[in-house]
Coordinates of C-alpha atoms and ligand atoms in Angstrom, one line a residue:
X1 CA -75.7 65.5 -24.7
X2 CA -72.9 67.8 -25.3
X3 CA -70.2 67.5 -27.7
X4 CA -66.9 68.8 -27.9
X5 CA -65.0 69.6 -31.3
X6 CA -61.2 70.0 -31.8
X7 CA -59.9 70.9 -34.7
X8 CA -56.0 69.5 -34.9
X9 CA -53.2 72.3 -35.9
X10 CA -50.6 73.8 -33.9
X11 CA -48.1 72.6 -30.8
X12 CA -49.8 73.0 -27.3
X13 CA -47.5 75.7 -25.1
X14 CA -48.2 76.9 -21.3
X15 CA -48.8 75.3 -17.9
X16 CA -51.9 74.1 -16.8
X17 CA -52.5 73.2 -13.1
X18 CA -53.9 70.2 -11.8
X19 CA -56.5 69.8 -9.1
X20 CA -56.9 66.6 -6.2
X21 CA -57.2 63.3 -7.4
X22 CA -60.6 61.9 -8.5
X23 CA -60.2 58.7 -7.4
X24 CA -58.6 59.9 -4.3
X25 CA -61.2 62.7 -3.3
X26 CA -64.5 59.9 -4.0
X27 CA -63.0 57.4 -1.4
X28 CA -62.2 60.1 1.3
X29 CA -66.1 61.4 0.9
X30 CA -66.6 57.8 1.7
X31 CA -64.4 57.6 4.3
X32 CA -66.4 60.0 6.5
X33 CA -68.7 57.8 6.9
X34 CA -67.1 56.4 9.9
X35 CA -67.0 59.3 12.2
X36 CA -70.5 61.5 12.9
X37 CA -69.8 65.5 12.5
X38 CA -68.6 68.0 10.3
X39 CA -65.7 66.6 7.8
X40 CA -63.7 69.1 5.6
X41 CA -62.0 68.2 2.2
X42 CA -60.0 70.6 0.1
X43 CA -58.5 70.4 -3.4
X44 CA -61.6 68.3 -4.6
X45 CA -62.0 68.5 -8.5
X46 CA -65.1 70.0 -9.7
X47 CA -66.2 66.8 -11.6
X48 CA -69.3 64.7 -12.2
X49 CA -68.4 61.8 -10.0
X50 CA -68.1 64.0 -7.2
X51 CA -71.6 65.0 -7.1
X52 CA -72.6 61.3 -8.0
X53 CA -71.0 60.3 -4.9
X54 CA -72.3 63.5 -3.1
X55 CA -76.1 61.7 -3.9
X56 CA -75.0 58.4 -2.7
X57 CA -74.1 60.2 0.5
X58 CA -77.2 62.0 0.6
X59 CA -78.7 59.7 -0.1
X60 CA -77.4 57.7 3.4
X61 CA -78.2 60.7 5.4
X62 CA -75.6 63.4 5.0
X63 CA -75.4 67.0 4.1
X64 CA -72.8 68.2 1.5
X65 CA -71.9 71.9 0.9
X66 CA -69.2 72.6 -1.8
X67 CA -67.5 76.0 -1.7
X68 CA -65.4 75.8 -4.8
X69 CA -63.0 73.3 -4.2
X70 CA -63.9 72.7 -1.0
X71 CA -66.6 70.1 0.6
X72 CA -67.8 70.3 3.8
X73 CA -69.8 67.1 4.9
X74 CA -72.1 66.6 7.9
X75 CA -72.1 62.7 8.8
X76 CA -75.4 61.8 10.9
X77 CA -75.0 59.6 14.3
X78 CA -77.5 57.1 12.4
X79 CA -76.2 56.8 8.7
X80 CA -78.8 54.9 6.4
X81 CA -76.6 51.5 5.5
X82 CA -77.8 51.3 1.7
X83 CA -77.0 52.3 -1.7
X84 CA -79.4 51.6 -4.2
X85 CA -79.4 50.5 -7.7
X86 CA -79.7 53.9 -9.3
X87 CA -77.3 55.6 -7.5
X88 CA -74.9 52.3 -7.6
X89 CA -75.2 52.2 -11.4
X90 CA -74.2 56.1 -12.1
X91 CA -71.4 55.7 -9.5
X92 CA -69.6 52.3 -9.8
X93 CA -67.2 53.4 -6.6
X94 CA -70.3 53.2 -4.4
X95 CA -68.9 49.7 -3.7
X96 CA -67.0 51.6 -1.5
X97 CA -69.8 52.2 1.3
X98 CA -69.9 48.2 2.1
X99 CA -67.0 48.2 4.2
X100 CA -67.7 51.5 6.5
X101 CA -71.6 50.8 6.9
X102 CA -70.6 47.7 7.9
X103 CA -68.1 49.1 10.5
X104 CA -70.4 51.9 12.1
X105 CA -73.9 50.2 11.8
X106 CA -73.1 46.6 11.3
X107 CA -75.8 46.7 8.2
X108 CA -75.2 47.3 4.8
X109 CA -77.3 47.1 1.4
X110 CA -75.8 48.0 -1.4
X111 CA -77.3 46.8 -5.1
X112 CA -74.6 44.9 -7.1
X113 CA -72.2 46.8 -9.1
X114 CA -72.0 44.3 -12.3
X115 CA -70.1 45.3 -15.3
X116 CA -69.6 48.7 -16.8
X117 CA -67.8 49.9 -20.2
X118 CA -64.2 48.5 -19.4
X119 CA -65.2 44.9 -18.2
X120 CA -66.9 42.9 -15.7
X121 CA -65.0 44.3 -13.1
X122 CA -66.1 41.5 -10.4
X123 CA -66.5 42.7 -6.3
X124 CA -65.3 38.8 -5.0
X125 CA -62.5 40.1 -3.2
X126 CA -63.6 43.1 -1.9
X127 CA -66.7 40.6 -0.6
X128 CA -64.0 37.7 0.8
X129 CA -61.5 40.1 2.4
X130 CA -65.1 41.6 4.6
X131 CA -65.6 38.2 5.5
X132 CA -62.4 37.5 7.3
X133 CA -63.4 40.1 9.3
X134 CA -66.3 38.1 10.1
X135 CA -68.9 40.2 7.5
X136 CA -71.8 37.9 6.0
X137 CA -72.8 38.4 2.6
X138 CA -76.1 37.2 0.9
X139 CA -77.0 38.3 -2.7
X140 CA -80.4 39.1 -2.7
X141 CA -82.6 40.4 -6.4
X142 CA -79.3 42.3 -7.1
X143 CA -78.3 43.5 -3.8
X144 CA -75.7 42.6 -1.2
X145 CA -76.7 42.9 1.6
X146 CA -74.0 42.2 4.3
X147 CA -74.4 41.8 8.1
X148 CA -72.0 41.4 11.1
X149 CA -73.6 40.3 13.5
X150 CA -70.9 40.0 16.2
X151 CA -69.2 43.0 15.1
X152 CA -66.0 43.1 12.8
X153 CA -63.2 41.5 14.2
X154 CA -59.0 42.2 13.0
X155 CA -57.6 38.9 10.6
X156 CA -54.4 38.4 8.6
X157 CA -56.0 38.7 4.6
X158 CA -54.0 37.7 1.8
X159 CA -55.4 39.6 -1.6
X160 CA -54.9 37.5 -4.5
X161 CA -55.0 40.4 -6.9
X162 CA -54.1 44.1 -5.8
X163 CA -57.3 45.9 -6.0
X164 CA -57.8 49.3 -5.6
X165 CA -61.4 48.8 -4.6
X166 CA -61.1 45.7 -2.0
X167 CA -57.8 47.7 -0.6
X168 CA -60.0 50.5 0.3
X169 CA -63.3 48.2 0.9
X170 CA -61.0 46.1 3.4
X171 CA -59.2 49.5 5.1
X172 CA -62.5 51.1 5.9
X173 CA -64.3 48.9 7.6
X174 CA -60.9 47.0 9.7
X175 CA -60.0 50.7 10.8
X176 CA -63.0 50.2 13.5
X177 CA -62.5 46.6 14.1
X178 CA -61.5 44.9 17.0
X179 CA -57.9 44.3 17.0
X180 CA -55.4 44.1 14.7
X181 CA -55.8 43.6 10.8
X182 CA -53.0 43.0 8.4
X183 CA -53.5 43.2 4.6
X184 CA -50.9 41.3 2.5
X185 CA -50.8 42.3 -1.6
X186 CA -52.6 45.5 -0.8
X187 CA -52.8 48.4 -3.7
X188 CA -49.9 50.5 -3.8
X189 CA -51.4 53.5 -5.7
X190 CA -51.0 57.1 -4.1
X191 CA -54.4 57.3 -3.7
X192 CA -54.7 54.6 -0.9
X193 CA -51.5 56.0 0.7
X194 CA -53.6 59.4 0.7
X195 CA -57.0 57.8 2.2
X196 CA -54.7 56.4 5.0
X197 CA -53.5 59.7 5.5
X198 CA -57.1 60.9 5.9
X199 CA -58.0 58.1 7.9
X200 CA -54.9 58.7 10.6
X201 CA -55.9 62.1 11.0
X202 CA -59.3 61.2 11.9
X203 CA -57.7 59.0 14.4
X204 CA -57.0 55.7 12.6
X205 CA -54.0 54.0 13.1
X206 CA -52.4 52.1 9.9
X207 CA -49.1 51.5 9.0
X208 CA -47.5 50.8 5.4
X209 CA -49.9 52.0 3.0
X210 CA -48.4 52.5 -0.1
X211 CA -46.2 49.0 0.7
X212 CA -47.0 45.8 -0.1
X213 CA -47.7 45.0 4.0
X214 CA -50.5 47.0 5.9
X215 CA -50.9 47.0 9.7
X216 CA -54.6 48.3 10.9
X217 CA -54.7 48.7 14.6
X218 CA -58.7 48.8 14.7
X219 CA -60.0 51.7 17.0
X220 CA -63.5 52.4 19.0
X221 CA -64.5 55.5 17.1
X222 CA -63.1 57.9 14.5
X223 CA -63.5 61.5 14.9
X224 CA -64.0 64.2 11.8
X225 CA -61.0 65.9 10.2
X226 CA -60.2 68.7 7.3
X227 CA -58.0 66.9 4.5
X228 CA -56.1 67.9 1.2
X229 CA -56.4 65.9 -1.6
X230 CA -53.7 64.5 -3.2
X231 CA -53.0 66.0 -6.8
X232 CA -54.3 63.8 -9.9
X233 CA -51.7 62.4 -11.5
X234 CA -53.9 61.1 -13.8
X235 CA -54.8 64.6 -14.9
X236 CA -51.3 65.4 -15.2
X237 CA -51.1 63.0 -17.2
X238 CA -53.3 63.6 -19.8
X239 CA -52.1 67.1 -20.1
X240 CA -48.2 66.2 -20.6
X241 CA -49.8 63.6 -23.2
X242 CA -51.9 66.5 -24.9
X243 CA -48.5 68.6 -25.3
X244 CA -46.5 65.7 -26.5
X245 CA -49.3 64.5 -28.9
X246 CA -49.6 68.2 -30.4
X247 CA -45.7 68.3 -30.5
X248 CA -45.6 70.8 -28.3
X249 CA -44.4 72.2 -24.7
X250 CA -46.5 71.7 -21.6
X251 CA -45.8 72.4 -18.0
X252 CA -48.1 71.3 -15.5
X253 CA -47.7 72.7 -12.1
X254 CA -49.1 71.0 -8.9
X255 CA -48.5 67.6 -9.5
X256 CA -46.0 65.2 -8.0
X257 CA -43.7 63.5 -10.7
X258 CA -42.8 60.5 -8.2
X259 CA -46.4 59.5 -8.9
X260 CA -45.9 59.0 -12.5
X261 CA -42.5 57.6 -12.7
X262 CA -43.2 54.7 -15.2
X263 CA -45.4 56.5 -17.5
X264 CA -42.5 59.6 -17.8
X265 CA -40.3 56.8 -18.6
X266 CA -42.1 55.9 -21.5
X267 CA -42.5 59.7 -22.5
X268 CA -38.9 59.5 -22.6
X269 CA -37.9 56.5 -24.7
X270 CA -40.9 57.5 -27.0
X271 CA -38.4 60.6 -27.4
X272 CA -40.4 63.3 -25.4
X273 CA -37.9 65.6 -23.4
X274 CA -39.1 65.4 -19.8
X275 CA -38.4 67.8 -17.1
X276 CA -39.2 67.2 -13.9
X277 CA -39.6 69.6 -10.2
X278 CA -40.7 68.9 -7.2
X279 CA -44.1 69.6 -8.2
X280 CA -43.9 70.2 -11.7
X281 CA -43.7 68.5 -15.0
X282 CA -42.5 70.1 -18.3
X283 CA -42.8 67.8 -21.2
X284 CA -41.9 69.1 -24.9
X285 CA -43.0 66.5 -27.7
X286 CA -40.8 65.1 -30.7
X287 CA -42.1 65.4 -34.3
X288 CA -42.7 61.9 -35.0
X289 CA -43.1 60.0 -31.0
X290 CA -40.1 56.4 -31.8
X291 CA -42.3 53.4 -31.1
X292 CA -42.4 51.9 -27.4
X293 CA -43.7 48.8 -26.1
X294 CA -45.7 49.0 -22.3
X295 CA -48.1 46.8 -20.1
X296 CA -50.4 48.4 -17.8
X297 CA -50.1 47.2 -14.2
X298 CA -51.4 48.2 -10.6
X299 CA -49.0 51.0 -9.1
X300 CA -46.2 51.5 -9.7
X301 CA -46.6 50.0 -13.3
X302 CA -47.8 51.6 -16.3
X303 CA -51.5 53.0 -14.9
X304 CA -54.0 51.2 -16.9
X305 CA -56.1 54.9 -16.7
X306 CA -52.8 56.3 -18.6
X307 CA -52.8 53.6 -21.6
X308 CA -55.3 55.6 -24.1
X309 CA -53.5 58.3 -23.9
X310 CA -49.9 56.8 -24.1
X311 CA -51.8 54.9 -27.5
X312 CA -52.9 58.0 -28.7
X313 CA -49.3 59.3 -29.2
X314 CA -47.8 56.0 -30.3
X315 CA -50.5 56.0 -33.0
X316 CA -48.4 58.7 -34.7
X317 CA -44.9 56.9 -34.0
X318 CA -42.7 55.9 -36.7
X319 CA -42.6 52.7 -35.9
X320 CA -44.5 49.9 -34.4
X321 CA -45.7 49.6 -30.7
X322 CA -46.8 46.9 -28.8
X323 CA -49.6 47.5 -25.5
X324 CA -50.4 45.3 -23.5
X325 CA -53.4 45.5 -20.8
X326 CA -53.3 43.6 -17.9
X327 CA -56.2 45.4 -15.8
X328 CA -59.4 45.8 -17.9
X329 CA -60.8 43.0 -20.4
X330 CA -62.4 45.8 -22.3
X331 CA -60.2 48.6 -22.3
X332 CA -59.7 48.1 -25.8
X333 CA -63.1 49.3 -27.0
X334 CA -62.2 52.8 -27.7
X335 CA -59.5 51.6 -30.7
X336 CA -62.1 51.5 -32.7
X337 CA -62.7 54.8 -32.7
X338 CA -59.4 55.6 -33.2
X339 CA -59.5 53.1 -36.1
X340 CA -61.9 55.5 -37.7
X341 CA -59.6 58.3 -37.5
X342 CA -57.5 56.2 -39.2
X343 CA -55.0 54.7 -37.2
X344 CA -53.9 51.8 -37.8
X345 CA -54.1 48.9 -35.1
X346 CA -55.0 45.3 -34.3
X347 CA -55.5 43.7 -31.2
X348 CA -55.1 40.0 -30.0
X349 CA -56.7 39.3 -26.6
X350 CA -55.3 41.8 -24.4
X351 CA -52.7 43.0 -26.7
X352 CA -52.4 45.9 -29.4
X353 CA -50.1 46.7 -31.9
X354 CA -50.0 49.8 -33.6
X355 CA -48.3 50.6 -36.5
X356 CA -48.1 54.4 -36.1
X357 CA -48.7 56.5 -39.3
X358 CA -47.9 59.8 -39.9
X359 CA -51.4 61.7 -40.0
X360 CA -55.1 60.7 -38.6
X361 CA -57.9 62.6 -39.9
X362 CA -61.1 63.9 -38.0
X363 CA -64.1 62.3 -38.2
X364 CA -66.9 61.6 -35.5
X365 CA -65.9 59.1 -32.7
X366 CA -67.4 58.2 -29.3
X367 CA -66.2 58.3 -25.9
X368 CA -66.7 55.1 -24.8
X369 CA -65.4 56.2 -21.0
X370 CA -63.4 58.6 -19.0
X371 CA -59.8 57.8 -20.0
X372 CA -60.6 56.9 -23.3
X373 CA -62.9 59.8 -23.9
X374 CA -60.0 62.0 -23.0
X375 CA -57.7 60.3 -25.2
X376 CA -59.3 60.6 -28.5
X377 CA -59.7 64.4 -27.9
X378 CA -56.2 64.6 -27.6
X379 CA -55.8 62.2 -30.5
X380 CA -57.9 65.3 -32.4
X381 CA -55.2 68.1 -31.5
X382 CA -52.8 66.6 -34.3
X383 CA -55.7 64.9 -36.7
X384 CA -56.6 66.7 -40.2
X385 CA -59.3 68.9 -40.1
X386 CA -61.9 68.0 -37.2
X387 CA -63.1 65.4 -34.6
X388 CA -66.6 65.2 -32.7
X389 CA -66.2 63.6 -29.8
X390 CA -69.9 62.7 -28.5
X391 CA -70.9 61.4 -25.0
X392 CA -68.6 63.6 -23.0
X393 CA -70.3 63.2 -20.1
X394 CA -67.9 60.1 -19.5
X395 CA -65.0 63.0 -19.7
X396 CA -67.0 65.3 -17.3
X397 CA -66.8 62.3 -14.6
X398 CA -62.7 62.8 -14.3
X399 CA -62.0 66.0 -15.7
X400 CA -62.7 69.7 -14.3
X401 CA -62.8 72.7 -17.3
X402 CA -61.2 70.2 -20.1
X403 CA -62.2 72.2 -22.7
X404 CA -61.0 75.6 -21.2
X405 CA -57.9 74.1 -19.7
X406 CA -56.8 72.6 -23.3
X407 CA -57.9 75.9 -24.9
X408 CA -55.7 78.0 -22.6
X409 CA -53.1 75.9 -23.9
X410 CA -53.7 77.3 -27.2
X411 CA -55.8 74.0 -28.3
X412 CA -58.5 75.0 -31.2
X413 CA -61.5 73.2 -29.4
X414 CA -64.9 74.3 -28.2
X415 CA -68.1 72.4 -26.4
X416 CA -71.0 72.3 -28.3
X417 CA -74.5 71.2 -27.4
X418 CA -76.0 68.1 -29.8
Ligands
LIG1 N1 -61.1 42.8 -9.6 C1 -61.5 41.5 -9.4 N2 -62.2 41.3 -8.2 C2 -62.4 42.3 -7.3 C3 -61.9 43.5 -7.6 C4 -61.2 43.8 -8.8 O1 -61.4 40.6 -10.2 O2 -63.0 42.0 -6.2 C5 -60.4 43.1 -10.9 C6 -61.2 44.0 -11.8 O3 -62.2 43.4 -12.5 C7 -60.2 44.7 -12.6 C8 -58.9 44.7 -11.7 O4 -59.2 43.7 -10.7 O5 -59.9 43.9 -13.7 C9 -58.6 46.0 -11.1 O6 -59.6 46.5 -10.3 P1 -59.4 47.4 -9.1 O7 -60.3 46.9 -8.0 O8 -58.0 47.6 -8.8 O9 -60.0 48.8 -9.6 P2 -61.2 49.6 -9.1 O10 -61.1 49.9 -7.6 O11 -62.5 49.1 -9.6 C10 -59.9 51.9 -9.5 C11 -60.1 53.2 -10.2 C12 -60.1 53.0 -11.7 C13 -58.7 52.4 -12.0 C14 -58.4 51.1 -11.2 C15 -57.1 50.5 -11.4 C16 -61.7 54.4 -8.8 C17 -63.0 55.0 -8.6 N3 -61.5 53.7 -9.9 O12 -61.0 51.0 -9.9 O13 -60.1 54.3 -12.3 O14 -58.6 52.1 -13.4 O15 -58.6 51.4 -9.8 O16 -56.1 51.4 -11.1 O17 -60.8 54.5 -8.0 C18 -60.7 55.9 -13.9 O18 -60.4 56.8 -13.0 O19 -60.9 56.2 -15.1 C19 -60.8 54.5 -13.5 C20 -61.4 53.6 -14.2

């Protein structure tokens, strides 16, 4: 288990570049599951999850090749429907694979997701929205194992909650139903907009994604494509939050601002100087960051996977913040951490308030997960002396080179082995 070590000191200055979305790129590898042949996708990030989900593909039959940032994926005409436990429990998003098994084989086994670090994180809606398009679920020692056994068929589906996952789990297997589907209260975030892209190009034909009305016309068959991914804005990010943190100046180049309108609003009232491009961001950080109060929301709110690092620059506000989280029941966890750097901070169901001081100091912390990982090495750039961050593998799931990248910004940090 590596660890990586920053020692806090000067401004960050440069401009990083940012690579395709995680959470983007996992869901299009998925997504080629519903058409047999050779798939393409460019701008994927070099990242663990990647070659999680690479294994759950594998493991259903197909052959992945990366070239550097490019995957090239050949689906088989008779996919294995099933993803099992161990595969499931390293990669959460497996979930994912219900829908389109479903679709092209009318099978699919695929062990129970359960909880991970940042909740329960429950799968009822993904299962109920399959259903109305005539899926049959059965829970059996830890796996669901669905079945249609007169096909999938178009329905009206009303999502009580705007989840990323049912969104996606719904979209992929409706794209090859009979007739027409149409999802009210979808997910908004970019990344869906960008899987539909995908999916039209492959042949599918759905209207509105990204607004709070899709239209699936289902299709007989889907046929392979070549796809960009969309840049991470939740890389972005985490970089402008790393120069504003350090009180510095970072650009990051590749990214598109529109995708991270809320959270550059609150860089702004916390008195960061923003500058914005087409596909740029330049953001310059104040000494002390004023105090600013924020709730994490699906798109376009606040992005819940943005909150650690918007906390770790309020902790050294001059003033007092309050954050509220409206996604994740235990997104919280990683304060503690921060706690022991000495910030100080209490929390109240799914509320935080944080008095911000002046200085933290390094000390040894955990990263309890990706986004919170990421935020307590940036909460290290401007601590005394220095911070071990331990179990960065939950970092290597999201983040290509985040050590090198944060060093080329002039960051004094380096990876260690335990
Ligand atoms: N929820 C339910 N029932 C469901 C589905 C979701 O109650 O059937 C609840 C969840 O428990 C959670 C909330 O709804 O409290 C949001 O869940 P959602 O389904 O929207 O999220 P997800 O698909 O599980 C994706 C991202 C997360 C990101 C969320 C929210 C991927 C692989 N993961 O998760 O990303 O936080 O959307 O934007 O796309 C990360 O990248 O670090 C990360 C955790």
């Amino acid at each position: 288990m590596d660890q990586i070590v920053v020692t806090g000191g000067g401004p960050l200055e440069g401009s990083v570049a940012v690579l395709g979305a995680k959470n983007a790129a996992l869901k299009q590898m998925v997504a080629m599951l519903l058409a047999p042949g050779t798939h393409r996708l460019t701008n994927v990030p070099g990242i663990l999850d990647v070659e999680l989900m690479g294994r759950v593909l594998d493991h259903i039959g197909a052959e992945c090749d990366t070239d550097g940032h490019s995957l090239v994926v050949e689906i088989p005409d008779d996919p294995r429907p099933e993803a099992p436990l161990d595969l499931v429990r390293q990669m959460r998003a497996s979930i994912i694979v219900l829908g389109p098994l479903l679709a092209r084989t009318g099978t699919a086994s695929v062990a129970f997701p359960g909880g991970d670090d940042l909740g329960a994180r429950p799968i009822d809606l993904h299962l109920a929205g399959l259903r109305s398009l005539g899926a049959e679920f059965e829970l059996e020692h830890g796996t669901v194992v669905g079945r249609a056994p007169n096909g999938l068929t178009g329905a009206e589906i009303d999502l009580e909650f705007p989840s990323v996952g049912a969104t996606e789990n719904i979209l992929l297997a409706a794209v090859l139903a009979r007739g027409e589907t149409v999802l009210n209260n979808p997910a908004r975030e970019p990344e869906i907009q960008d899987l539909a892209t995908q999916l039209n190009g492959m042949g599918a034909s759905i209207a509105g994604a990204g607004t709070s009305r899709m239209t699936i016309q289902g299709v007989p068959t889907l046929a392979p494509t070549s796809h960009r991914v969309v840049p991470d804005r939740l890389e972005a990010g985490t970089y402008i939050a790393a120069g504003a943190i350090s009180r510095g100046r970072v650009r990051v180049e590749g990214c598109l601002p529109e995708h991270l309108r809320m959270e550059l609003k609150k860089l702004s009232e916390a008195g960061c100087e923003v500058k914005r491009g087409d596909d740029w961001i330049e953001v310059a950080g104040p000494d002390r960051p004023r105090p600013v109060d924020f709730a994490t929301l699906p798109f376009p709110g606040f992005a819940t996977d943005m909150q650690p690092q918007m906390v770790a620059l309020l902790a050294f506000a001059e003033g007092t913040s309050v954050v509220t989280e409206n996604l994740y029941d235990a997104r919280f966890r990683y304060l503690g951490e921060l706690m022991r750097m000495g910030a100080d901070v209490s929390t109240e169901w799914q509320h935080a308030v944080i008095r911000g001081s002046g200085r933290l100091s390094g000390c040894p912390v955990l990263a309890p997960d990706i986004r919170a990982g990421a935020a307590l090495v940036l909460a290290g750039l401007r601590a005394d002396g220095y911070t071990t961050v331990s179990d960065v593998q939950h970092i290597d799931r999201g983040y290509e080179g985040f050590v090198d990248r944060l060093a080329s910004l002039g960051a004094v940090i380096e990876r260690r082995s335990a």
